[in-house]
Amino acid sequence: MDRPSTRPAGRPSGGAAGDFLQNRPQTRPGQRPPGVGDRPTQLPGAGQRPPGTRPPGTRPPGTRPPGARPPGARPPGHRPGHRPPGARPPGYRPPGHRPPGYRPPGYRPPHPGHLPHYGAGYWGRHPHYRWGWHNHANNWWRWATAGAVTGWFAGGIVGQPAYYDYGTNLYYEGDNVVYNDQVLCTTEEYAEQAQTIATAVPDVDPDQVEWMPLGIFALTQKEGSVEDSTLFLQLAISKEGIIAGTFQNTATNKSMEVEGTVDTESQRAAWGPVGGSWPIMETGIYNLTENEADALLHFEDGQTQQWSMVRLDEPESDVQR
């Protein structure tokens, strides 16, 4: 899901947001790592093989099994930025088709020394947070089902639950964003829409807001290891459609607040740092009811990255930390 860009790929820095954005990958949503599934670059002398020789793995015409394709051939219907069938790890199930307790293939829980703190001790160290998380008697590790989310909104959600599977049913094709094989808008417009959703937080009394926890998620770069993650996101949703929480970097012991909203028509949830305009993270609100959710991270310079959010189980020793 990459597109050419002449903009500088400057790395944001400073504070917890800077910690979060360290080591930014240079891939876009749905983009395969270099060399995976691509045709090999022709080298000098290519096509000058001795008579009768063939590239490794090829078969003479008429000897290929039914349905077999030559090495390096793209599958039928392949589009730039589209994840071809088989690119997912064995055992992968798309969003909306995951049984209770589903974990991504190869999942290993985070190292105990990396786990975030969300007990009374943590909230006591951050009493200044806008939404006054320490004033709510919620178990922030608890998560919500799709049915609970549907019934929670005061104004309701439009249509049936929609799940965003980045690189499959939503992907970048050139300068356009395609969803369910329909062009939605340009990539720039899509990022601007995410920022609009994230900054549309209504003016409400923080002491009067009711929150439903969505859980604690470990953040990893696409195909990264949850076990080594030190970036964690706590999220909750209000009846007004506000989505908010806190971000922790346990490697630097820094924390920050995030907030945004849910667009009830597109069912996109987007949020960013409190007091800042970028970066903006987004996913589908119903994706956040599952144990694994892909997310997009939009930057001010026009770059977009794909990240994974993996829900964590509540640790036994999180009472006072």
Coordinates of C-alpha atoms in Angstrom, one line a residue:
M1 CA 0.0 0.0 0.0
D2 CA 2.9 2.3 -0.7
R3 CA 2.9 5.4 -2.9
P4 CA 5.8 7.5 -4.1
S5 CA 6.4 10.6 -2.0
T6 CA 8.6 13.6 -2.4
R7 CA 8.0 14.8 1.1
P8 CA 10.7 14.5 3.7
A9 CA 10.4 11.5 5.9
G10 CA 11.4 13.5 9.0
R11 CA 10.9 11.6 12.2
P12 CA 8.8 13.3 14.8
S13 CA 10.5 13.6 18.2
G14 CA 10.1 14.9 21.7
G15 CA 8.4 13.4 24.8
A16 CA 6.4 10.2 24.9
A17 CA 5.2 10.8 21.3
G18 CA 8.8 10.8 20.2
D19 CA 9.4 7.6 22.0
F20 CA 6.4 6.0 20.4
L21 CA 7.6 7.0 16.9
Q22 CA 11.2 5.8 17.2
N23 CA 12.5 3.4 14.5
R24 CA 9.7 4.1 12.1
P25 CA 9.3 1.4 9.5
Q26 CA 9.4 2.6 5.9
T27 CA 6.5 0.4 4.7
R28 CA 2.9 1.4 4.0
P29 CA -0.4 -0.5 4.8
G30 CA -0.4 -3.8 3.0
Q31 CA 3.0 -3.4 1.5
R32 CA 5.1 -6.5 1.4
P33 CA 8.7 -6.4 2.5
P34 CA 11.2 -5.8 -0.3
G35 CA 11.7 -9.0 -2.3
V36 CA 8.6 -10.8 -1.1
G37 CA 6.4 -11.8 -4.0
D38 CA 8.1 -9.4 -6.3
R39 CA 9.6 -10.3 -9.6
P40 CA 13.4 -10.5 -9.5
T41 CA 15.3 -7.6 -10.9
Q42 CA 16.9 -8.5 -14.2
L43 CA 20.7 -8.7 -13.9
P44 CA 23.3 -8.1 -16.6
G45 CA 23.5 -11.2 -18.8
A46 CA 20.0 -12.4 -17.9
G47 CA 18.4 -14.2 -20.8
Q48 CA 21.8 -15.5 -21.9
R49 CA 21.4 -18.9 -20.3
P50 CA 22.8 -21.9 -22.1
P51 CA 20.2 -23.5 -24.5
G52 CA 17.8 -25.9 -22.7
T53 CA 18.3 -24.4 -19.2
R54 CA 15.5 -23.0 -17.2
P55 CA 15.2 -20.9 -14.0
P56 CA 15.2 -23.0 -10.8
G57 CA 11.8 -24.5 -10.0
T58 CA 10.3 -24.1 -13.5
R59 CA 8.7 -26.9 -15.4
P60 CA 8.6 -27.4 -19.2
P61 CA 5.3 -26.5 -20.8
G62 CA 2.7 -29.2 -20.4
T63 CA 4.2 -30.6 -17.3
R64 CA 2.9 -28.1 -14.7
P65 CA 0.2 -29.4 -12.3
P66 CA -3.3 -28.0 -12.8
G67 CA -3.5 -24.4 -11.5
A68 CA 0.3 -24.1 -11.1
R69 CA 1.9 -20.8 -12.0
P70 CA 5.5 -20.0 -13.0
P71 CA 7.8 -18.8 -10.2
G72 CA 7.3 -15.1 -9.5
A73 CA 4.0 -14.9 -11.3
R74 CA 1.4 -12.7 -9.6
P75 CA -2.0 -14.3 -8.7
P76 CA -5.0 -13.4 -10.9
G77 CA -6.5 -10.1 -10.0
H78 CA -3.3 -8.9 -8.3
R79 CA -3.3 -5.1 -7.6
P80 CA -0.5 -2.9 -6.3
G81 CA -0.7 -2.8 -2.6
H82 CA -3.2 -5.7 -2.4
R83 CA -2.2 -8.6 -0.2
P84 CA -2.3 -11.7 -2.4
P85 CA -3.9 -14.9 -1.0
G86 CA -1.5 -16.9 1.1
A87 CA 0.4 -13.9 2.4
R88 CA -1.1 -14.4 5.8
P89 CA 0.5 -16.8 8.3
P90 CA -1.1 -20.2 8.7
G91 CA -4.0 -20.2 11.1
Y92 CA -4.8 -16.5 10.4
R93 CA -8.5 -15.5 10.5
P94 CA -9.8 -12.2 9.2
P95 CA -11.5 -9.7 11.5
G96 CA -15.1 -10.6 12.2
H97 CA -14.4 -14.4 11.9
R98 CA -12.3 -14.9 15.0
P99 CA -13.5 -17.2 17.8
P100 CA -13.4 -16.1 21.4
G101 CA -9.8 -16.3 22.7
Y102 CA -8.3 -16.2 19.2
R103 CA -4.6 -15.2 19.2
P104 CA -2.5 -14.4 16.1
P105 CA -0.3 -17.3 14.9
G106 CA 2.9 -17.4 16.9
Y107 CA 1.6 -15.2 19.7
R108 CA 3.7 -15.1 22.8
P109 CA 2.7 -12.7 25.7
P110 CA 5.0 -9.7 26.5
H111 CA 8.0 -10.2 28.7
P112 CA 6.9 -9.7 32.3
G113 CA 9.4 -6.9 32.7
H114 CA 7.8 -5.0 29.9
L115 CA 4.2 -5.1 31.1
P116 CA 2.4 -1.7 31.6
H117 CA 1.1 -0.5 35.0
Y118 CA -2.6 0.4 35.3
G119 CA -3.2 0.0 39.0
A120 CA -3.9 2.6 41.7
G121 CA -0.2 3.5 41.9
Y122 CA -0.1 4.4 38.2
W123 CA -3.2 6.6 38.3
G124 CA -1.9 8.3 41.4
R125 CA 1.2 9.4 39.5
H126 CA -0.9 11.0 36.8
P127 CA -3.9 12.8 38.5
H128 CA -3.7 15.7 36.0
Y129 CA -4.9 13.6 33.1
R130 CA -7.9 15.4 31.5
W131 CA -10.4 12.5 31.7
G132 CA -9.5 11.8 35.4
W133 CA -9.0 8.1 34.9
H134 CA -8.2 7.6 38.6
N135 CA -11.7 8.7 39.5
H136 CA -13.4 5.8 37.7
A137 CA -13.8 2.5 39.4
N138 CA -13.3 0.5 36.1
N139 CA -11.1 -2.4 35.4
W140 CA -9.3 -1.0 32.4
W141 CA -8.0 -4.5 31.4
R142 CA -11.6 -5.6 30.7
W143 CA -12.7 -5.7 27.1
A144 CA -16.0 -5.1 25.3
T145 CA -17.9 -7.4 22.9
A146 CA -19.3 -6.2 19.6
G147 CA -22.8 -6.3 21.0
A148 CA -21.8 -4.3 24.0
V149 CA -20.3 -1.6 21.8
T150 CA -23.4 -1.5 19.6
G151 CA -25.6 -0.9 22.6
W152 CA -23.3 1.6 24.3
F153 CA -23.6 4.5 21.9
A154 CA -26.3 7.1 22.7
G155 CA -26.9 7.8 19.1
G156 CA -26.3 4.3 17.7
I157 CA -24.0 3.0 15.0
V158 CA -25.1 3.0 11.3
G159 CA -25.3 -0.4 9.7
Q160 CA -23.9 -3.8 10.5
P161 CA -20.5 -4.1 12.2
A162 CA -17.7 -3.4 9.7
Y163 CA -14.2 -4.8 10.2
Y164 CA -11.2 -3.2 8.5
D165 CA -8.6 -5.7 7.3
Y166 CA -5.8 -3.5 6.0
G167 CA -4.1 -4.8 2.9
T168 CA -7.1 -7.0 2.1
N169 CA -10.5 -5.3 2.1
L170 CA -8.9 -1.8 2.5
Y171 CA -5.6 -1.0 0.7
Y172 CA -3.7 1.8 -1.0
E173 CA -3.6 1.6 -4.8
G174 CA -1.4 4.4 -6.2
D175 CA -2.7 7.7 -4.7
N176 CA -6.1 6.2 -3.9
V177 CA -7.6 4.3 -1.0
V178 CA -9.7 1.3 -2.0
Y179 CA -12.3 -0.3 0.3
N180 CA -14.2 -3.5 -0.8
D181 CA -13.0 -2.9 -4.4
Q182 CA -14.4 0.7 -4.5
V183 CA -12.2 3.8 -4.5
L184 CA -13.0 5.9 -1.4
C185 CA -10.8 8.9 -1.8
T186 CA -7.1 9.8 -2.2
T187 CA -4.6 8.8 0.4
E188 CA -4.2 12.4 1.5
E189 CA -7.9 12.8 2.0
Y190 CA -8.1 9.6 4.0
A191 CA -5.5 10.8 6.4
E192 CA -7.3 14.1 6.7
Q193 CA -10.5 12.3 7.5
A194 CA -8.8 10.4 10.3
Q195 CA -7.6 13.7 11.8
T196 CA -11.1 15.2 11.5
I197 CA -12.5 12.2 13.4
A198 CA -9.8 12.3 16.0
T199 CA -10.2 16.0 16.7
A200 CA -14.1 16.0 16.8
V201 CA -14.2 15.4 20.6
P202 CA -17.3 17.1 22.0
D203 CA -17.2 19.6 24.8
V204 CA -18.4 17.5 27.8
D205 CA -17.8 17.6 31.6
P206 CA -15.0 15.0 32.2
D207 CA -16.5 14.2 35.6
Q208 CA -19.8 13.2 34.0
V209 CA -18.5 10.9 31.3
E210 CA -19.2 7.2 31.5
W211 CA -16.5 4.9 30.2
M212 CA -16.7 1.4 28.9
P213 CA -13.2 -0.2 28.8
L214 CA -11.9 -1.6 25.5
G215 CA -8.8 -3.2 27.1
I216 CA -5.0 -2.9 27.0
F217 CA -3.2 -3.4 23.8
A218 CA 0.5 -4.1 23.0
L219 CA 1.6 -2.1 19.9
T220 CA 4.0 -3.7 17.4
Q221 CA 5.3 -2.8 14.0
K222 CA 3.7 -5.0 11.4
E223 CA 4.9 -8.6 11.8
G224 CA 6.7 -7.5 15.0
S225 CA 7.0 -9.5 18.2
V226 CA 4.5 -8.9 21.0
E227 CA 6.9 -10.5 23.4
D228 CA 9.4 -7.7 22.9
S229 CA 6.8 -4.9 22.8
T230 CA 7.3 -2.0 25.2
L231 CA 4.5 0.2 23.7
F232 CA 1.1 -0.1 25.3
L233 CA -2.3 1.5 24.7
Q234 CA -5.2 1.6 27.2
L235 CA -8.5 2.5 25.5
A236 CA -12.1 3.2 26.6
I237 CA -15.2 4.5 24.9
S238 CA -17.9 6.9 26.2
K239 CA -21.6 7.0 25.4
E240 CA -21.0 10.1 23.4
G241 CA -18.6 8.2 21.1
I242 CA -15.4 9.6 22.6
I243 CA -12.5 7.1 22.4
A244 CA -9.7 7.9 24.8
G245 CA -7.0 6.4 27.1
T246 CA -3.3 6.5 27.8
F247 CA -0.2 5.4 26.0
Q248 CA 2.8 4.0 27.9
N249 CA 6.4 3.4 26.8
T250 CA 7.7 1.0 29.5
A251 CA 11.2 1.2 28.1
T252 CA 11.4 4.9 28.9
N253 CA 8.8 4.9 31.7
K254 CA 6.9 7.7 29.9
S255 CA 3.2 8.1 29.6
M256 CA 0.7 10.3 27.7
E257 CA -3.0 10.7 27.1
V258 CA -4.7 10.1 23.8
E259 CA -8.2 11.0 22.7
G260 CA -10.5 11.0 19.6
T261 CA -13.9 9.9 18.5
V262 CA -15.7 7.2 16.5
D263 CA -17.4 8.1 13.2
T264 CA -20.7 6.1 13.5
E265 CA -21.3 6.0 9.8
S266 CA -17.9 4.6 8.6
Q267 CA -17.3 3.0 12.0
R268 CA -13.7 4.3 11.9
A269 CA -12.2 5.1 15.3
A270 CA -9.3 7.6 15.4
W271 CA -7.3 9.2 18.2
G272 CA -4.2 11.2 18.8
P273 CA -2.2 12.8 21.6
V274 CA -4.1 15.2 23.8
G275 CA -3.0 18.7 22.9
G276 CA -1.4 17.6 19.6
S277 CA -2.6 17.2 16.0
W278 CA -0.4 14.4 14.8
P279 CA 0.2 11.5 14.7
I280 CA -3.2 10.0 14.3
M281 CA -3.9 6.3 14.8
E282 CA -7.0 4.6 13.5
T283 CA -8.8 1.3 13.1
G284 CA -12.4 0.1 13.0
I285 CA -14.3 0.4 16.3
Y286 CA -15.4 -3.3 16.0
N287 CA -11.8 -4.3 15.3
L288 CA -11.2 -3.2 18.9
T289 CA -13.6 -5.8 20.2
E290 CA -11.2 -8.6 19.1
N291 CA -7.9 -9.8 20.6
E292 CA -6.0 -8.5 17.6
A293 CA -6.5 -5.4 15.5
D294 CA -4.5 -3.9 12.7
A295 CA -4.2 -0.1 12.8
L296 CA -3.0 2.7 10.6
L297 CA -0.7 5.5 11.9
H298 CA -0.8 8.7 9.9
F299 CA 1.9 11.3 10.2
E300 CA 1.9 15.0 9.4
D301 CA 4.5 14.6 6.6
G302 CA 2.0 12.3 4.7
Q303 CA 3.5 9.0 5.7
T304 CA 1.3 6.2 6.8
Q305 CA 2.4 3.0 8.7
Q306 CA 0.6 -0.2 9.5
W307 CA 0.8 -1.4 13.1
S308 CA -0.7 -4.3 15.1
M309 CA -2.6 -4.0 18.3
V310 CA -2.7 -7.2 20.4
R311 CA -4.9 -7.3 23.5
L312 CA -3.2 -8.3 26.8
D313 CA -4.6 -10.4 29.6
E314 CA -4.8 -8.8 33.0
P315 CA -1.7 -9.6 35.1
E316 CA -2.1 -10.9 38.6
S317 CA 0.1 -8.2 40.2
D318 CA -1.4 -5.0 38.9
V319 CA -3.2 -3.8 42.0
Q320 CA -1.0 -0.9 43.3
R321 CA 1.6 -0.4 40.6

